């Protein structure tokens, strides 16, 4: 009889540990303020050089909305929540632009997260948010590699911190 109890107990423990749980909900609005930014830009002589950008008044408003969907990530034992992530520059009157996540099971402007980290792209800009640690990073490809040699968009990387505002 004891031989049957031990395997049954192990099966129950294994089933419980293999059961997926839902990820925490990071829905809400965030103010993400830039702290530092650098990249490259063409100078007066049209030679591209390293540049440090002034980000004293630069921030994003980020609206994270739970879609009530989940996806299973291959590297987690948690069902990742699926969100829409709208990003706009603070102080502008434009509507937030939903950025596009990457991953299996996502459609259109959806982003999956199991732990508060969200990565998405919108027209040449990659956004990386970590709403657990309240940090962000953006990267813009810019015009240096553009076929149009007159494109003066400046590639850059920015970092900063976020705070929840609702």
PDB file of C-alpha atoms in Angstrom:
ATOM      1  CA  UNK A   1       0.000   0.000   0.000  1.00  0.00           C
ATOM      2  CA  UNK A   2       2.814   2.448   0.788  1.00  0.00           C
ATOM      3  CA  UNK A   3       4.284   1.921  -2.672  1.00  0.00           C
ATOM      4  CA  UNK A   4       1.075   3.222  -4.232  1.00  0.00           C
ATOM      5  CA  UNK A   5       0.808   6.244  -1.969  1.00  0.00           C
ATOM      6  CA  UNK A   6       4.277   7.575  -2.770  1.00  0.00           C
ATOM      7  CA  UNK A   7       3.845   7.524  -6.568  1.00  0.00           C
ATOM      8  CA  UNK A   8       0.391   9.086  -6.298  1.00  0.00           C
ATOM      9  CA  UNK A   9       1.788  11.833  -4.063  1.00  0.00           C
ATOM     10  CA  UNK A  10       4.622  12.458  -6.513  1.00  0.00           C
ATOM     11  CA  UNK A  11       2.157  12.621  -9.404  1.00  0.00           C
ATOM     12  CA  UNK A  12       0.015  15.174  -7.568  1.00  0.00           C
ATOM     13  CA  UNK A  13       3.042  17.286  -6.662  1.00  0.00           C
ATOM     14  CA  UNK A  14       4.335  17.152 -10.233  1.00  0.00           C
ATOM     15  CA  UNK A  15       0.934  18.086 -11.651  1.00  0.00           C
ATOM     16  CA  UNK A  16       0.654  21.024  -9.253  1.00  0.00           C
ATOM     17  CA  UNK A  17       4.109  22.349 -10.119  1.00  0.00           C
ATOM     18  CA  UNK A  18       3.457  21.943 -13.868  1.00  0.00           C
ATOM     19  CA  UNK A  19       0.206  23.892 -13.634  1.00  0.00           C
ATOM     20  CA  UNK A  20       0.547  27.314 -15.203  1.00  0.00           C
ATOM     21  CA  UNK A  21      -0.484  30.391 -13.303  1.00  0.00           C
ATOM     22  CA  UNK A  22      -1.501  33.762 -14.697  1.00  0.00           C
ATOM     23  CA  UNK A  23       1.058  36.544 -14.766  1.00  0.00           C
ATOM     24  CA  UNK A  24       0.507  39.673 -12.644  1.00  0.00           C
ATOM     25  CA  UNK A  25      -1.449  42.481 -14.287  1.00  0.00           C
ATOM     26  CA  UNK A  26       0.589  45.554 -15.271  1.00  0.00           C
ATOM     27  CA  UNK A  27      -2.309  47.467 -16.855  1.00  0.00           C
ATOM     28  CA  UNK A  28      -2.391  51.204 -16.312  1.00  0.00           C
ATOM     29  CA  UNK A  29      -0.859  54.455 -17.458  1.00  0.00           C
ATOM     30  CA  UNK A  30       2.782  55.295 -16.914  1.00  0.00           C
ATOM     31  CA  UNK A  31       4.884  58.429 -17.288  1.00  0.00           C
ATOM     32  CA  UNK A  32       8.308  57.423 -18.580  1.00  0.00           C
ATOM     33  CA  UNK A  33      10.933  60.191 -18.346  1.00  0.00           C
ATOM     34  CA  UNK A  34      14.131  60.063 -20.369  1.00  0.00           C
ATOM     35  CA  UNK A  35      17.385  60.344 -18.395  1.00  0.00           C
ATOM     36  CA  UNK A  36      20.028  59.995 -21.112  1.00  0.00           C
ATOM     37  CA  UNK A  37      20.176  59.700 -24.903  1.00  0.00           C
ATOM     38  CA  UNK A  38      22.937  59.407 -27.445  1.00  0.00           C
ATOM     39  CA  UNK A  39      23.342  58.539 -31.084  1.00  0.00           C
ATOM     40  CA  UNK A  40      24.766  59.808 -34.327  1.00  0.00           C
ATOM     41  CA  UNK A  41      23.837  62.829 -36.441  1.00  0.00           C
ATOM     42  CA  UNK A  42      25.234  64.528 -39.531  1.00  0.00           C
ATOM     43  CA  UNK A  43      27.319  67.616 -38.838  1.00  0.00           C
ATOM     44  CA  UNK A  44      27.553  70.764 -40.947  1.00  0.00           C
ATOM     45  CA  UNK A  45      30.078  68.966 -43.150  1.00  0.00           C
ATOM     46  CA  UNK A  46      27.584  66.062 -43.672  1.00  0.00           C
ATOM     47  CA  UNK A  47      29.841  63.685 -41.753  1.00  0.00           C
ATOM     48  CA  UNK A  48      27.949  61.571 -39.188  1.00  0.00           C
ATOM     49  CA  UNK A  49      29.305  61.957 -35.667  1.00  0.00           C
ATOM     50  CA  UNK A  50      28.506  60.848 -32.120  1.00  0.00           C
ATOM     51  CA  UNK A  51      25.995  63.098 -30.368  1.00  0.00           C
ATOM     52  CA  UNK A  52      24.547  63.420 -26.870  1.00  0.00           C
ATOM     53  CA  UNK A  53      20.950  64.632 -26.923  1.00  0.00           C
ATOM     54  CA  UNK A  54      19.320  66.931 -24.360  1.00  0.00           C
ATOM     55  CA  UNK A  55      16.434  64.969 -22.803  1.00  0.00           C
ATOM     56  CA  UNK A  56      15.638  67.348 -19.928  1.00  0.00           C
ATOM     57  CA  UNK A  57      12.007  67.751 -21.048  1.00  0.00           C
ATOM     58  CA  UNK A  58      11.475  64.452 -22.858  1.00  0.00           C
ATOM     59  CA  UNK A  59       8.952  61.885 -21.630  1.00  0.00           C
ATOM     60  CA  UNK A  60       6.416  59.369 -22.883  1.00  0.00           C
ATOM     61  CA  UNK A  61       2.939  58.544 -21.664  1.00  0.00           C
ATOM     62  CA  UNK A  62       2.449  54.793 -21.971  1.00  0.00           C
ATOM     63  CA  UNK A  63      -0.999  53.216 -21.717  1.00  0.00           C
ATOM     64  CA  UNK A  64      -0.952  49.464 -21.054  1.00  0.00           C
ATOM     65  CA  UNK A  65      -4.311  47.727 -21.537  1.00  0.00           C
ATOM     66  CA  UNK A  66      -5.015  44.075 -20.699  1.00  0.00           C
ATOM     67  CA  UNK A  67      -6.782  42.356 -23.628  1.00  0.00           C
ATOM     68  CA  UNK A  68      -8.011  39.537 -21.327  1.00  0.00           C
ATOM     69  CA  UNK A  69      -6.066  37.069 -23.469  1.00  0.00           C
ATOM     70  CA  UNK A  70      -3.097  34.935 -22.455  1.00  0.00           C
ATOM     71  CA  UNK A  71      -0.365  33.099 -24.349  1.00  0.00           C
ATOM     72  CA  UNK A  72       2.051  30.448 -23.195  1.00  0.00           C
ATOM     73  CA  UNK A  73       5.689  31.448 -23.443  1.00  0.00           C
ATOM     74  CA  UNK A  74       8.119  28.602 -24.088  1.00  0.00           C
ATOM     75  CA  UNK A  75      10.566  29.796 -21.428  1.00  0.00           C
ATOM     76  CA  UNK A  76       8.088  30.453 -18.579  1.00  0.00           C
ATOM     77  CA  UNK A  77       5.699  28.387 -16.480  1.00  0.00           C
ATOM     78  CA  UNK A  78       3.353  31.368 -16.390  1.00  0.00           C
ATOM     79  CA  UNK A  79       0.617  32.250 -18.838  1.00  0.00           C
ATOM     80  CA  UNK A  80       1.723  35.617 -20.185  1.00  0.00           C
ATOM     81  CA  UNK A  81      -0.914  38.331 -20.325  1.00  0.00           C
ATOM     82  CA  UNK A  82      -1.514  39.955 -23.679  1.00  0.00           C
ATOM     83  CA  UNK A  83      -1.699  43.756 -23.743  1.00  0.00           C
ATOM     84  CA  UNK A  84      -1.978  46.650 -26.117  1.00  0.00           C
ATOM     85  CA  UNK A  85       0.745  49.210 -25.437  1.00  0.00           C
ATOM     86  CA  UNK A  86       0.039  52.774 -26.576  1.00  0.00           C
ATOM     87  CA  UNK A  87       2.954  55.210 -26.577  1.00  0.00           C
ATOM     88  CA  UNK A  88       2.921  58.969 -27.123  1.00  0.00           C
ATOM     89  CA  UNK A  89       5.283  61.796 -26.320  1.00  0.00           C
ATOM     90  CA  UNK A  90       4.244  63.677 -23.199  1.00  0.00           C
ATOM     91  CA  UNK A  91       2.607  67.018 -23.925  1.00  0.00           C
ATOM     92  CA  UNK A  92       1.474  66.191 -27.470  1.00  0.00           C
ATOM     93  CA  UNK A  93      -2.172  66.185 -28.502  1.00  0.00           C
ATOM     94  CA  UNK A  94      -1.833  63.073 -30.661  1.00  0.00           C
ATOM     95  CA  UNK A  95      -3.414  59.759 -29.736  1.00  0.00           C
ATOM     96  CA  UNK A  96      -1.097  57.043 -28.393  1.00  0.00           C
ATOM     97  CA  UNK A  97       0.333  54.769 -31.106  1.00  0.00           C
ATOM     98  CA  UNK A  98      -0.025  51.072 -30.351  1.00  0.00           C
ATOM     99  CA  UNK A  99       3.250  49.291 -30.900  1.00  0.00           C
ATOM    100  CA  UNK A 100       3.637  45.743 -32.210  1.00  0.00           C
ATOM    101  CA  UNK A 101       5.040  42.920 -30.140  1.00  0.00           C
ATOM    102  CA  UNK A 102       6.781  39.842 -31.401  1.00  0.00           C
ATOM    103  CA  UNK A 103       5.990  36.312 -30.550  1.00  0.00           C
ATOM    104  CA  UNK A 104       3.918  33.281 -31.251  1.00  0.00           C
ATOM    105  CA  UNK A 105       0.205  33.709 -30.631  1.00  0.00           C
ATOM    106  CA  UNK A 106       0.205  37.519 -30.917  1.00  0.00           C
ATOM    107  CA  UNK A 107      -1.924  39.338 -33.458  1.00  0.00           C
ATOM    108  CA  UNK A 108      -1.330  42.864 -34.719  1.00  0.00           C
ATOM    109  CA  UNK A 109      -0.621  45.407 -32.003  1.00  0.00           C
ATOM    110  CA  UNK A 110      -0.385  42.920 -29.126  1.00  0.00           C
ATOM    111  CA  UNK A 111       2.427  42.548 -26.607  1.00  0.00           C
ATOM    112  CA  UNK A 112       2.886  39.597 -24.226  1.00  0.00           C
ATOM    113  CA  UNK A 113       4.393  39.824 -20.755  1.00  0.00           C
ATOM    114  CA  UNK A 114       4.769  37.386 -17.891  1.00  0.00           C
ATOM    115  CA  UNK A 115       6.821  39.636 -15.612  1.00  0.00           C
ATOM    116  CA  UNK A 116       6.305  43.290 -16.549  1.00  0.00           C
ATOM    117  CA  UNK A 117       8.872  43.328 -19.359  1.00  0.00           C
ATOM    118  CA  UNK A 118       7.309  44.439 -22.653  1.00  0.00           C
ATOM    119  CA  UNK A 119       9.094  44.841 -25.976  1.00  0.00           C
ATOM    120  CA  UNK A 120       7.424  46.306 -29.038  1.00  0.00           C
ATOM    121  CA  UNK A 121       8.131  48.234 -32.246  1.00  0.00           C
ATOM    122  CA  UNK A 122       6.486  51.148 -34.030  1.00  0.00           C
ATOM    123  CA  UNK A 123       7.892  52.492 -37.322  1.00  0.00           C
ATOM    124  CA  UNK A 124      11.619  52.125 -36.723  1.00  0.00           C
ATOM    125  CA  UNK A 125      11.495  52.636 -32.944  1.00  0.00           C
ATOM    126  CA  UNK A 126      11.898  49.739 -30.556  1.00  0.00           C
ATOM    127  CA  UNK A 127      10.460  50.237 -27.069  1.00  0.00           C
ATOM    128  CA  UNK A 128      11.539  48.124 -24.100  1.00  0.00           C
ATOM    129  CA  UNK A 129       9.628  48.615 -20.874  1.00  0.00           C
ATOM    130  CA  UNK A 130      10.125  46.915 -17.517  1.00  0.00           C
ATOM    131  CA  UNK A 131       7.147  47.899 -15.375  1.00  0.00           C
ATOM    132  CA  UNK A 132       8.350  45.764 -12.470  1.00  0.00           C
ATOM    133  CA  UNK A 133      11.664  47.659 -12.185  1.00  0.00           C
ATOM    134  CA  UNK A 134      10.114  50.863 -13.668  1.00  0.00           C
ATOM    135  CA  UNK A 135      12.700  51.344 -16.407  1.00  0.00           C
ATOM    136  CA  UNK A 136      12.577  51.818 -20.159  1.00  0.00           C
ATOM    137  CA  UNK A 137      14.847  51.981 -23.164  1.00  0.00           C
ATOM    138  CA  UNK A 138      14.111  53.076 -26.713  1.00  0.00           C
ATOM    139  CA  UNK A 139      16.146  52.634 -29.866  1.00  0.00           C
ATOM    140  CA  UNK A 140      15.509  54.385 -33.161  1.00  0.00           C
ATOM    141  CA  UNK A 141      17.186  53.175 -36.349  1.00  0.00           C
ATOM    142  CA  UNK A 142      17.107  56.600 -37.977  1.00  0.00           C
ATOM    143  CA  UNK A 143      18.195  57.670 -41.413  1.00  0.00           C
ATOM    144  CA  UNK A 144      21.850  56.691 -41.630  1.00  0.00           C
ATOM    145  CA  UNK A 145      21.039  53.388 -43.380  1.00  0.00           C
ATOM    146  CA  UNK A 146      18.205  54.839 -45.493  1.00  0.00           C
ATOM    147  CA  UNK A 147      18.502  54.469 -49.265  1.00  0.00           C
ATOM    148  CA  UNK A 148      17.678  58.172 -49.501  1.00  0.00           C
ATOM    149  CA  UNK A 149      21.057  59.692 -48.656  1.00  0.00           C
ATOM    150  CA  UNK A 150      19.357  62.982 -47.713  1.00  0.00           C
ATOM    151  CA  UNK A 151      17.533  61.414 -44.728  1.00  0.00           C
ATOM    152  CA  UNK A 152      18.711  63.283 -41.626  1.00  0.00           C
ATOM    153  CA  UNK A 153      16.814  61.245 -39.011  1.00  0.00           C
ATOM    154  CA  UNK A 154      19.269  60.519 -36.232  1.00  0.00           C
ATOM    155  CA  UNK A 155      19.695  57.001 -34.850  1.00  0.00           C
ATOM    156  CA  UNK A 156      19.655  56.995 -31.042  1.00  0.00           C
ATOM    157  CA  UNK A 157      19.338  55.021 -27.825  1.00  0.00           C
ATOM    158  CA  UNK A 158      17.534  56.514 -24.820  1.00  0.00           C
ATOM    159  CA  UNK A 159      17.026  55.238 -21.288  1.00  0.00           C
ATOM    160  CA  UNK A 160      14.850  56.397 -18.431  1.00  0.00           C
ATOM    161  CA  UNK A 161      12.548  55.653 -15.542  1.00  0.00           C
ATOM    162  CA  UNK A 162       8.780  55.212 -15.334  1.00  0.00           C
ATOM    163  CA  UNK A 163       6.156  55.891 -12.697  1.00  0.00           C
ATOM    164  CA  UNK A 164       2.581  54.680 -12.636  1.00  0.00           C
ATOM    165  CA  UNK A 165       0.174  57.619 -12.942  1.00  0.00           C
ATOM    166  CA  UNK A 166      -3.208  55.939 -12.411  1.00  0.00           C
TER     167      UNK A 166
END
